[in-house]
XYZ file of C-alpha atoms in Angstrom:
685
model
C 70.687 75.050 138.650
C 75.090 74.646 139.678
C 76.451 77.022 140.952
C 80.282 76.883 139.511
C 83.535 77.723 142.586
C 85.553 74.869 141.298
C 87.177 72.294 138.640
C 86.811 68.748 139.443
C 90.443 67.122 141.074
C 90.501 64.236 137.978
C 93.090 65.502 135.763
C 93.234 63.338 132.446
C 95.999 62.075 131.429
C 98.880 64.680 130.206
C 96.996 67.657 131.860
C 99.741 69.494 133.966
C 99.045 69.733 137.575
C 98.143 71.753 140.186
C 101.252 72.693 140.975
C 103.506 73.098 137.228
C 99.709 75.800 136.666
C 100.302 77.645 139.665
C 104.196 78.001 139.283
C 103.447 79.085 135.439
C 101.040 81.534 136.673
C 103.631 82.789 139.975
C 105.827 83.910 136.952
C 103.790 86.258 135.357
C 103.083 88.541 138.407
C 105.308 91.654 139.343
C 105.265 94.878 138.495
C 105.822 98.812 139.726
C 106.030 97.960 143.824
C 105.183 94.409 143.637
C 106.764 91.573 143.595
C 107.134 87.661 144.212
C 109.442 85.301 145.653
C 110.203 82.166 143.662
C 108.691 79.507 144.958
C 109.899 78.143 148.005
C 113.130 75.643 149.509
C 113.099 74.038 152.268
C 115.410 76.804 153.204
C 112.362 78.776 153.502
C 110.078 77.222 156.685
C 108.738 79.886 157.938
C 107.335 83.493 157.571
C 110.497 84.943 158.849
C 112.551 83.271 156.245
C 110.498 84.088 153.762
C 110.818 88.212 154.547
C 114.858 87.097 154.769
C 114.403 85.779 151.833
C 112.786 88.894 150.272
C 114.986 91.283 151.826
C 118.518 89.066 149.957
C 115.877 89.020 147.030
C 116.193 92.785 146.644
C 119.448 93.757 147.293
C 121.047 90.955 144.810
C 118.642 92.483 142.119
C 118.699 96.784 143.111
C 114.546 96.374 144.248
C 113.736 99.301 146.404
C 112.921 97.867 149.886
C 109.689 99.252 150.115
C 108.521 96.958 147.607
C 105.555 95.026 148.386
C 105.601 91.480 148.177
C 104.301 87.580 148.056
C 105.688 84.185 148.616
C 104.935 80.526 149.801
C 107.295 78.732 152.184
C 108.132 74.901 152.714
C 104.899 74.301 154.985
C 102.487 76.673 152.971
C 103.617 74.291 149.733
C 102.609 70.504 151.959
C 98.935 72.081 150.148
C 100.840 69.744 147.371
C 101.010 66.300 146.956
C 104.133 64.265 145.581
C 102.071 64.756 142.097
C 101.527 68.186 141.828
C 97.779 68.178 143.150
C 96.362 70.947 145.147
C 95.077 68.783 148.161
C 94.116 71.298 150.901
C 94.198 75.701 150.083
C 97.882 76.816 149.603
C 98.361 80.164 152.105
C 100.150 82.821 150.287
C 102.308 85.013 152.636
C 103.421 88.584 151.928
C 105.001 91.872 153.130
C 104.468 96.105 152.458
C 101.222 97.544 152.003
C 98.450 94.812 151.783
C 96.341 96.588 148.607
C 99.415 96.335 146.865
C 99.532 92.514 147.223
C 96.237 91.999 146.371
C 96.060 93.694 143.797
C 99.315 92.503 142.344
C 98.035 88.835 142.726
C 94.398 89.509 141.362
C 92.237 87.033 141.053
C 94.269 84.053 140.803
C 95.229 81.836 137.269
C 91.840 80.327 135.685
C 90.190 77.418 137.409
C 90.773 78.864 141.368
C 90.207 81.769 143.232
C 91.910 83.373 145.418
C 90.450 84.385 149.500
C 91.676 87.770 150.577
C 92.522 87.248 154.759
C 92.470 90.855 155.103
C 95.313 93.019 156.440
C 96.003 90.383 159.532
C 96.062 87.617 157.466
C 97.618 85.528 154.566
C 96.265 84.876 151.462
C 94.411 81.291 150.269
C 95.195 80.067 146.864
C 92.697 77.042 146.076
C 90.566 75.405 143.218
C 87.385 76.451 141.515
C 85.239 74.070 142.532
C 81.231 73.412 141.005
C 78.155 73.022 143.609
C 75.184 72.142 142.928
C 71.747 74.802 144.406
C 72.329 74.050 148.028
C 75.719 74.769 148.117
C 76.483 70.909 148.285
C 79.392 69.142 146.209
C 79.404 66.421 144.383
C 80.553 63.451 147.063
C 82.993 62.183 143.964
C 84.030 65.889 143.467
C 87.598 66.037 146.551
C 88.576 69.176 146.447
C 84.445 70.413 146.374
C 84.405 67.601 149.894
C 87.183 69.286 151.335
C 85.856 73.213 150.875
C 82.661 71.940 151.971
C 83.582 70.165 154.865
C 85.889 73.805 155.251
C 83.279 75.719 155.013
C 81.086 73.951 158.094
C 84.014 73.238 160.180
C 84.811 76.568 160.937
C 83.732 78.198 164.403
C 82.302 80.696 163.947
C 83.396 81.511 167.959
C 86.166 80.042 169.678
C 88.022 80.388 172.704
C 90.161 78.380 175.286
C 87.409 75.714 176.030
C 84.745 75.185 173.199
C 84.356 76.192 169.490
C 80.848 77.054 168.329
C 79.469 76.610 164.850
C 76.377 78.100 162.576
C 74.309 75.262 162.093
C 73.715 73.389 159.473
C 70.555 73.500 156.591
C 68.372 70.771 156.532
C 70.311 69.764 153.110
C 73.797 69.925 154.460
C 72.460 67.706 157.763
C 71.397 65.221 155.079
C 73.806 65.515 152.574
C 76.527 64.667 155.303
C 74.291 61.909 156.856
C 74.153 60.104 153.386
C 78.032 60.014 153.648
C 77.472 57.329 156.419
C 74.592 55.798 155.684
C 76.515 52.789 153.457
C 79.048 50.166 154.640
C 80.976 51.603 157.328
C 84.065 53.214 155.771
C 86.148 54.585 159.017
C 88.512 57.070 156.947
C 85.705 58.808 155.199
C 83.728 58.750 158.839
C 86.353 61.143 160.839
C 85.807 63.144 158.140
C 82.255 63.780 157.939
C 80.907 62.727 161.763
C 83.279 65.659 163.008
C 80.633 68.840 161.526
C 77.836 66.617 162.730
C 78.792 65.712 166.323
C 80.086 69.128 166.878
C 76.172 69.810 165.950
C 75.015 67.283 168.610
C 73.470 65.288 165.227
C 75.121 62.052 165.275
C 72.501 59.375 165.738
C 72.413 56.178 167.772
C 72.112 54.604 164.345
C 75.408 55.867 163.457
C 77.316 55.705 166.515
C 76.479 51.683 167.137
C 77.618 51.482 163.762
C 80.990 53.500 163.788
C 81.550 51.842 167.801
C 82.349 48.338 166.808
C 83.463 48.669 163.655
C 86.009 51.005 165.556
C 87.154 49.043 168.279
C 87.425 46.047 165.904
C 89.752 47.613 163.515
C 91.795 49.375 166.357
C 91.601 47.232 169.532
C 94.356 47.872 171.945
C 95.301 51.406 169.781
C 91.966 53.177 170.371
C 93.016 56.779 169.663
C 95.471 55.204 166.484
C 91.347 56.260 164.700
C 90.866 60.285 164.567
C 87.464 59.598 164.831
C 86.585 58.976 168.090
C 87.021 62.896 169.419
C 83.350 62.619 167.326
C 82.292 59.223 168.481
C 83.215 59.268 172.395
C 80.924 62.520 172.504
C 78.076 61.049 171.095
C 78.258 57.760 173.252
C 78.540 59.665 176.348
C 75.128 62.113 175.292
C 73.196 59.153 174.133
C 74.520 57.405 177.339
C 75.043 54.132 175.546
C 76.256 51.290 177.880
C 79.511 50.837 176.255
C 80.325 54.484 177.024
C 82.776 53.811 180.221
C 84.548 50.609 179.408
C 85.498 52.886 176.322
C 86.656 55.800 178.150
C 88.592 54.032 180.332
C 90.373 52.270 177.536
C 90.731 55.838 176.000
C 92.737 56.890 179.088
C 93.490 60.544 180.002
C 92.805 61.507 176.188
C 89.029 61.443 176.849
C 89.025 63.590 179.853
C 88.088 66.557 177.575
C 84.557 65.076 176.540
C 84.489 63.967 179.834
C 84.507 66.868 181.243
C 81.954 68.111 178.630
C 79.447 65.636 179.999
C 80.078 65.779 183.771
C 78.510 63.187 185.926
C 79.550 60.655 188.897
C 81.127 58.105 186.846
C 83.080 61.119 184.387
C 84.585 62.906 188.335
C 85.374 58.917 189.158
C 87.199 58.712 185.680
C 88.733 62.505 185.604
C 90.231 62.328 189.462
C 92.113 58.817 188.527
C 93.670 60.173 185.561
C 94.168 63.785 187.642
C 96.336 62.277 190.227
C 98.930 61.192 187.516
C 99.502 65.151 186.786
C 97.605 64.548 183.244
C 97.225 68.022 182.030
C 94.291 67.786 180.577
C 92.765 65.601 183.657
C 93.373 67.989 185.776
C 91.621 70.789 183.779
C 88.670 67.870 182.781
C 88.326 66.771 186.416
C 88.125 70.495 187.583
C 85.483 71.604 185.082
C 83.445 68.805 186.325
C 83.987 69.022 189.878
C 82.736 73.184 189.532
C 79.502 71.526 187.382
C 78.493 68.671 190.544
C 80.313 69.679 193.061
C 81.587 73.473 193.968
C 79.893 75.801 192.141
C 82.380 78.737 193.888
C 85.471 78.224 191.793
C 87.834 79.152 193.318
C 87.239 77.067 196.301
C 86.841 74.546 194.041
C 90.610 75.002 192.695
C 91.205 75.223 196.368
C 89.981 71.463 197.215
C 91.167 70.044 194.341
C 94.994 71.767 194.635
C 94.854 69.908 198.230
C 93.802 66.677 196.807
C 96.477 66.946 194.646
C 98.907 67.737 196.950
C 97.627 65.202 199.517
C 98.327 62.796 196.782
C 101.900 63.772 195.934
C 100.484 64.751 191.831
C 103.353 66.201 189.804
C 104.156 70.047 190.530
C 103.017 70.557 186.904
C 99.466 69.143 188.244
C 98.692 72.744 190.173
C 99.517 74.252 186.755
C 96.665 72.645 184.926
C 94.427 73.816 188.020
C 95.949 77.353 187.466
C 94.870 77.496 184.410
C 91.475 75.976 184.221
C 91.046 77.904 187.686
C 91.598 81.985 185.472
C 89.307 80.611 182.702
C 86.703 79.946 185.135
C 86.627 83.046 186.814
C 87.547 85.146 183.356
C 85.500 85.452 180.297
C 87.576 83.138 178.040
C 89.724 84.521 175.462
C 87.953 85.264 171.472
C 90.870 83.783 169.645
C 90.214 85.874 166.972
C 90.872 89.290 169.066
C 94.114 90.831 169.365
C 96.300 89.170 171.939
C 96.360 91.718 174.442
C 92.382 92.260 174.125
C 91.867 88.923 174.470
C 94.517 87.575 177.062
C 94.307 90.336 179.612
C 91.792 89.104 181.491
C 94.017 85.707 181.561
C 96.672 87.427 182.806
C 95.044 89.529 185.636
C 93.114 86.671 186.971
C 95.941 84.741 186.937
C 97.992 87.531 189.013
C 95.543 87.591 191.480
C 95.606 83.910 191.901
C 98.801 84.447 193.053
C 97.341 86.549 195.575
C 94.748 85.240 196.864
C 94.635 83.638 200.336
C 92.098 81.380 199.777
C 94.256 79.479 197.445
C 96.973 76.822 198.716
C 100.320 77.765 198.779
C 101.480 75.106 195.887
C 98.366 76.994 193.678
C 99.519 80.465 194.272
C 103.169 79.265 193.441
C 101.881 77.961 189.764
C 100.094 81.242 189.558
C 103.319 83.270 190.720
C 105.161 81.263 188.265
C 102.595 81.787 185.011
C 102.739 86.064 186.083
C 106.753 86.476 186.794
C 106.768 87.353 182.771
C 103.131 89.102 181.668
C 102.871 90.828 185.077
C 104.480 93.901 182.945
C 102.084 93.822 180.483
C 99.028 93.738 182.690
C 101.416 96.772 183.973
C 101.347 98.522 180.461
C 97.353 97.471 179.693
C 95.864 98.092 183.208
C 97.387 102.010 181.719
C 95.214 102.130 178.429
C 92.486 101.398 180.429
C 89.675 104.127 179.976
C 87.958 103.245 182.983
C 89.753 104.702 186.471
C 88.574 102.646 188.903
C 89.087 99.474 187.033
C 92.607 100.505 185.862
C 93.359 101.552 189.825
C 92.464 97.946 190.403
C 94.253 96.215 187.767
C 97.652 98.161 188.303
C 96.777 97.632 192.724
C 96.738 93.624 191.772
C 100.021 93.968 189.679
C 101.808 95.788 193.142
C 100.571 93.359 195.673
C 101.469 90.544 193.047
C 105.306 92.010 193.508
C 105.374 92.350 196.785
C 104.788 88.622 197.427
C 106.473 87.669 194.359
C 109.476 86.803 195.733
C 108.796 84.943 198.651
C 106.465 82.827 196.420
C 109.191 82.441 193.460
C 111.765 81.205 195.884
C 113.342 78.015 196.019
C 110.985 77.054 192.491
C 112.063 76.162 189.011
C 110.531 75.357 185.858
C 108.984 71.722 184.384
C 111.702 70.252 182.735
C 109.955 67.303 181.659
C 107.676 69.485 179.327
C 108.460 71.501 175.704
C 112.464 72.016 175.504
C 112.115 75.123 174.036
C 110.498 76.317 176.725
C 113.111 75.686 178.875
C 115.565 77.904 176.729
C 112.378 80.910 176.801
C 113.197 81.323 180.226
C 116.984 80.585 180.350
C 117.837 84.598 180.786
C 116.162 84.140 184.116
C 118.979 82.053 185.495
C 121.902 84.606 184.195
C 122.298 84.922 188.007
C 121.507 82.121 190.433
C 120.335 83.046 194.324
C 120.721 80.376 197.028
C 117.263 79.225 196.542
C 117.896 78.519 192.718
C 121.103 77.039 194.133
C 119.419 74.745 195.878
C 116.911 74.201 193.432
C 118.899 72.861 190.896
C 120.770 70.338 192.961
C 117.531 69.299 194.655
C 116.882 68.546 190.642
C 119.718 66.378 190.009
C 120.047 64.103 193.216
C 116.415 63.381 192.178
C 116.511 60.388 190.615
C 113.161 61.315 188.317
C 114.997 64.113 186.975
C 114.903 62.937 183.108
C 117.837 63.711 181.184
C 116.479 66.906 180.092
C 115.910 68.037 183.218
C 119.750 67.216 184.655
C 121.341 68.861 181.355
C 119.167 71.951 182.273
C 120.170 71.893 185.668
C 123.859 70.726 185.307
C 124.920 73.281 182.522
C 124.145 76.626 184.806
C 125.549 75.286 187.809
C 128.709 73.844 186.269
C 128.521 77.415 184.135
C 127.908 79.157 187.453
C 131.016 77.654 189.529
C 128.018 75.894 191.575
C 128.392 72.273 190.391
C 129.961 70.761 193.718
C 131.357 66.642 194.011
C 128.152 66.100 195.856
C 126.206 66.706 192.333
C 128.853 63.819 190.463
C 128.326 61.732 192.715
C 124.357 61.903 193.084
C 124.291 61.784 189.290
C 127.516 58.657 188.937
C 124.734 55.622 189.027
C 122.885 56.883 186.661
C 125.983 58.206 183.528
C 126.459 54.514 182.188
C 122.992 53.778 181.809
C 121.163 56.622 181.374
C 123.599 59.429 180.227
C 125.212 58.089 177.441
C 122.204 57.714 175.342
C 121.633 60.263 172.763
C 120.487 63.421 173.343
C 120.256 66.109 170.539
C 121.133 69.369 171.665
C 121.757 71.002 168.521
C 118.835 74.080 169.280
C 120.076 74.523 173.583
C 121.506 76.320 175.771
C 123.129 73.513 177.042
C 125.172 70.852 176.297
C 124.784 67.348 176.698
C 124.225 66.259 180.141
C 127.558 63.443 180.215
C 130.377 66.227 178.115
C 128.955 68.565 181.520
C 129.116 65.563 183.144
C 132.519 64.799 182.126
C 133.390 68.490 181.910
C 133.139 69.079 185.837
C 134.406 65.332 187.399
C 138.436 65.929 185.251
C 137.744 69.952 187.271
C 137.462 68.260 190.645
C 139.965 66.025 189.406
C 137.262 62.812 190.158
C 138.295 59.272 190.050
C 135.342 58.989 187.563
C 136.900 61.181 185.141
C 139.169 58.404 184.017
C 135.984 55.923 183.270
C 134.180 58.595 181.492
C 136.957 59.638 179.081
C 137.412 56.453 178.622
C 134.204 55.881 177.558
C 134.518 59.013 174.873
C 137.663 57.463 173.394
C 135.692 54.401 172.388
C 134.810 54.050 168.978
C 131.421 53.582 169.820
C 128.126 54.687 170.086
C 128.785 57.131 166.758
C 126.285 59.923 167.950
C 128.964 60.915 170.719
C 131.873 61.712 168.290
C 130.497 64.819 166.952
C 130.799 66.400 170.585
C 133.423 64.306 172.217
C 136.453 67.620 171.987
C 133.561 69.556 173.741
C 133.967 67.794 176.905
C 138.007 69.092 176.481
C 136.318 72.591 177.978
C 137.295 70.929 181.604
C 140.588 70.723 183.318
C 141.979 72.588 180.267
C 145.114 72.208 179.346
C 147.659 73.217 176.128
C 147.182 69.352 174.271
C 143.939 70.108 174.607
C 143.375 73.469 173.031
C 145.583 72.039 169.816
C 143.221 69.113 169.476
C 140.161 71.303 169.471
C 141.913 73.800 167.430
C 143.182 71.669 164.820
C 139.006 70.459 164.325
C 137.756 73.928 164.426
C 140.322 75.097 161.256
C 139.434 72.059 159.896
C 136.145 73.061 158.381
C 134.134 69.799 160.506
C 130.875 70.750 161.655
C 130.998 72.956 164.242
C 128.441 71.749 166.977
C 130.171 73.910 170.057
C 133.413 73.260 169.050
C 134.977 76.913 168.600
C 132.416 78.659 171.804
C 134.673 75.498 173.723
C 137.887 76.725 172.265
C 136.998 80.042 173.204
C 136.036 79.442 176.651
C 139.411 77.219 177.347
C 141.621 79.438 175.809
C 139.812 82.251 178.067
C 140.884 79.753 181.635
C 144.121 79.657 180.663
C 144.499 82.785 179.431
C 143.337 84.114 182.662
C 141.779 86.983 180.241
C 137.781 86.898 179.181
C 136.320 85.424 176.284
C 134.966 87.821 173.902
C 139.080 88.971 174.086
C 139.691 85.311 172.932
C 136.800 85.849 170.187
C 137.358 89.432 168.983
C 140.891 87.952 167.629
C 139.844 85.575 165.462
C 137.552 88.374 163.473
C 139.010 88.117 159.237
C 141.036 84.806 161.051
C 141.760 82.147 158.117
C 139.543 78.944 158.406
C 137.303 80.568 160.698
C 133.913 80.817 159.577
C 132.231 84.313 160.380
C 128.550 82.802 160.893
C 130.276 80.460 163.695
C 132.791 83.169 165.263
C 129.581 86.065 164.993
C 127.762 83.144 167.396
C 130.129 82.152 169.472
C 130.942 86.065 170.264
C 128.190 86.773 171.323
C 127.104 83.090 172.958
C 130.816 84.218 175.335
C 129.783 87.645 176.096
C 128.650 86.684 179.476
C 131.399 83.674 180.282
C 129.219 82.259 183.748
C 126.387 81.613 181.746
C 127.410 80.907 178.120
C 125.287 80.421 175.008
C 125.257 77.253 173.228
C 122.315 76.856 171.211
C 124.067 76.465 167.365
C 122.827 79.367 165.990
C 122.265 83.263 167.190
C 118.613 82.679 168.398
C 116.718 85.633 166.760
C 113.792 85.107 169.407
C 115.551 84.718 172.628
C 116.186 87.223 175.265
C 119.270 85.902 176.447
C 120.950 86.606 173.146
C 119.230 90.131 172.331
C 120.972 91.069 175.878
C 124.367 89.581 174.762
C 123.773 91.027 171.261
C 123.311 94.173 172.949
C 126.636 94.323 175.479
C 128.823 93.236 173.324
C 127.867 95.961 170.951
C 128.045 98.290 173.699
C 131.389 97.089 175.212
C 133.994 99.673 174.535
C 137.166 97.438 175.752
C 136.200 95.644 172.841
C 136.960 96.719 169.402
C 134.936 98.522 166.216
C 134.956 95.059 164.218
C 133.834 93.119 167.713
C 131.205 95.464 168.552
C 129.938 95.793 165.158
C 129.192 92.336 164.801
C 126.844 92.647 168.177
C 125.374 95.741 166.428
C 124.359 93.694 163.547
C 123.278 90.987 165.666
C 120.582 93.768 167.959
C 119.843 94.756 164.477
C 118.664 91.433 162.675
C 116.822 90.617 166.413
C 113.039 89.914 166.587
C 112.315 92.310 169.582
C 112.150 95.118 166.705
C 111.493 92.941 163.696
C 108.971 90.927 165.258
C 108.361 91.578 168.669
C 104.766 89.010 168.607
C 107.527 86.229 167.837
C 109.803 86.944 170.723
C 109.967 84.135 173.503
C 108.467 84.705 176.622
C 106.315 88.180 175.359
C 107.221 91.658 175.399
C 105.879 94.457 176.824
C 105.031 97.015 174.515
C 107.523 99.423 176.788
C 110.741 97.312 176.684
C 109.844 96.651 172.679
C 110.362 101.120 172.341
C 113.182 100.847 174.185
C 114.683 98.380 171.833
C 113.848 100.568 169.666
C 115.260 103.647 171.199
C 118.231 101.764 171.665
C 119.073 101.167 167.839
C 118.034 104.519 166.839
C 120.466 106.375 169.456
C 122.962 103.647 167.610
C 121.285 104.998 163.480
C 124.614 106.422 162.847
C 127.223 103.070 164.170
C 124.451 101.332 161.745
C 124.868 103.679 158.642
C 129.148 103.427 158.841
C 128.732 99.593 158.978
């Protein structure tokens, strides 16, 4: 018996590609209350871009704004190979009424099928393929094999630490083993070994054949073969004699597998890696130690925290340990539940850790830092609990946390080596600097281990707030030629290149080093510096610098902070607020409106200007500045309208789940109320 669920991927010469077929079908869609967007370009990269494109299309074509719609974006488009062949499911996103969209899409074009992901998910379009009576594809049918593997690799339950899979049928397991039985093909083995080992079903014979091929082909770079994530756990499970040699060569990336198979030997390796600050190793070390040495998770975490401190491990190691501890003391979140339901136990555990006197201070500081933004969300969630005693206990935990928070956070700061966007997410916390903040920022600048990203972040904050001093300049002088003259892209940051800021500081202080720095900026190479050279004019501003900068601004050259620099420079020269400088440029010939709008909001607080290349709709900082511009009675109606428009387009009310850090429900309601109170101004725009 053969069951039809797809088409063979082999396309005869001259036959249309998958992309052509799907586009032809797509053009036939649409009708009453349902529309489809044209296939994407790179400009439609995210779901947010898709919704913006829909709004623009509706306005251009006179389509009712409540029309439901479907589209795919450029990331989804990766499902197509260059040849147009569909190499994975095409995710179709949507807006409006889910049932209307489902009816509008129908079953898909001939030879394909659409899977309905439900009201909270995307639709998926894929090929129809052929399977036998056991539900197994022809091994030569690439699409059928892909779909089969996707099905058996979908966890039935997933948490922060583990995934559970449905058992394989005897026929499915036999089919997978057959794929590994011929000559070793490491590229193919990656696909078939994973679903087997997820059920602990890789055999000693299979690992014995894969291991030498892997070590021989990828000698010196074992992690370059993705299949190691299946083979290593099998080797540990089978107690293979070479496993420890392989694990040592893999390094800290093997921490997860070693934590899954705790032993004195794995504990030894995990500890060594953890003391270097590796996050995965710290978490693995805790899990192994908790399993082998200390059944009480709090005592286990306390012991490891003290050991990390004693060995001067990086501060970030305490954060990794905190994550491991809170996972151990809570029911791990099921990733398929809503975020509010899934992560409440973890957030509450974080708050409790901050006030648990059994834990060393460094670990409680890490907890206080992690809980700084979620505390409001925990308070709200506690208020919704039906069990009065449970709600009161959670609220009491938040109150205890808020009592000790300032003490724990004094003199601390973020991880300067992590994801750059994470620093931007918390920029609003530094709108005002406490004396402890200033000390921490200065200490980081004086620390030789602080990298370029950290220097850029800390120096910008100190300089913008008028707190940068000669000592900070002197601390960085030995590093500027060797380290700070390197390219560092700041397009998506709220801070400038650190050498731009350092040059401004040197000029403001009248320091002799300014001459050498300006001479370096004047040289033609390296080429990366030319687009940002004029930003150094903000230091010790004068009319000559203002004129040169203005000439560039109106030339139409690519703006990488030039207009903002000119506005701030002009404000310093005139002794006025930069908002008043910026508003005079509204409708000024040669000034691009979208750049001016970003600058107008970015300079709302001259003590902390926002240097991002555009208004960031996910940022707390940009939301607050947009509100302030909209409500500033000192500004013209045109300037205030720019602020209100930016506020209306911010994700705080449109896509609050995308705002970083996450918002409490009360914050979202307050934002809606703020906009509704200005609805008359919105209608007049």
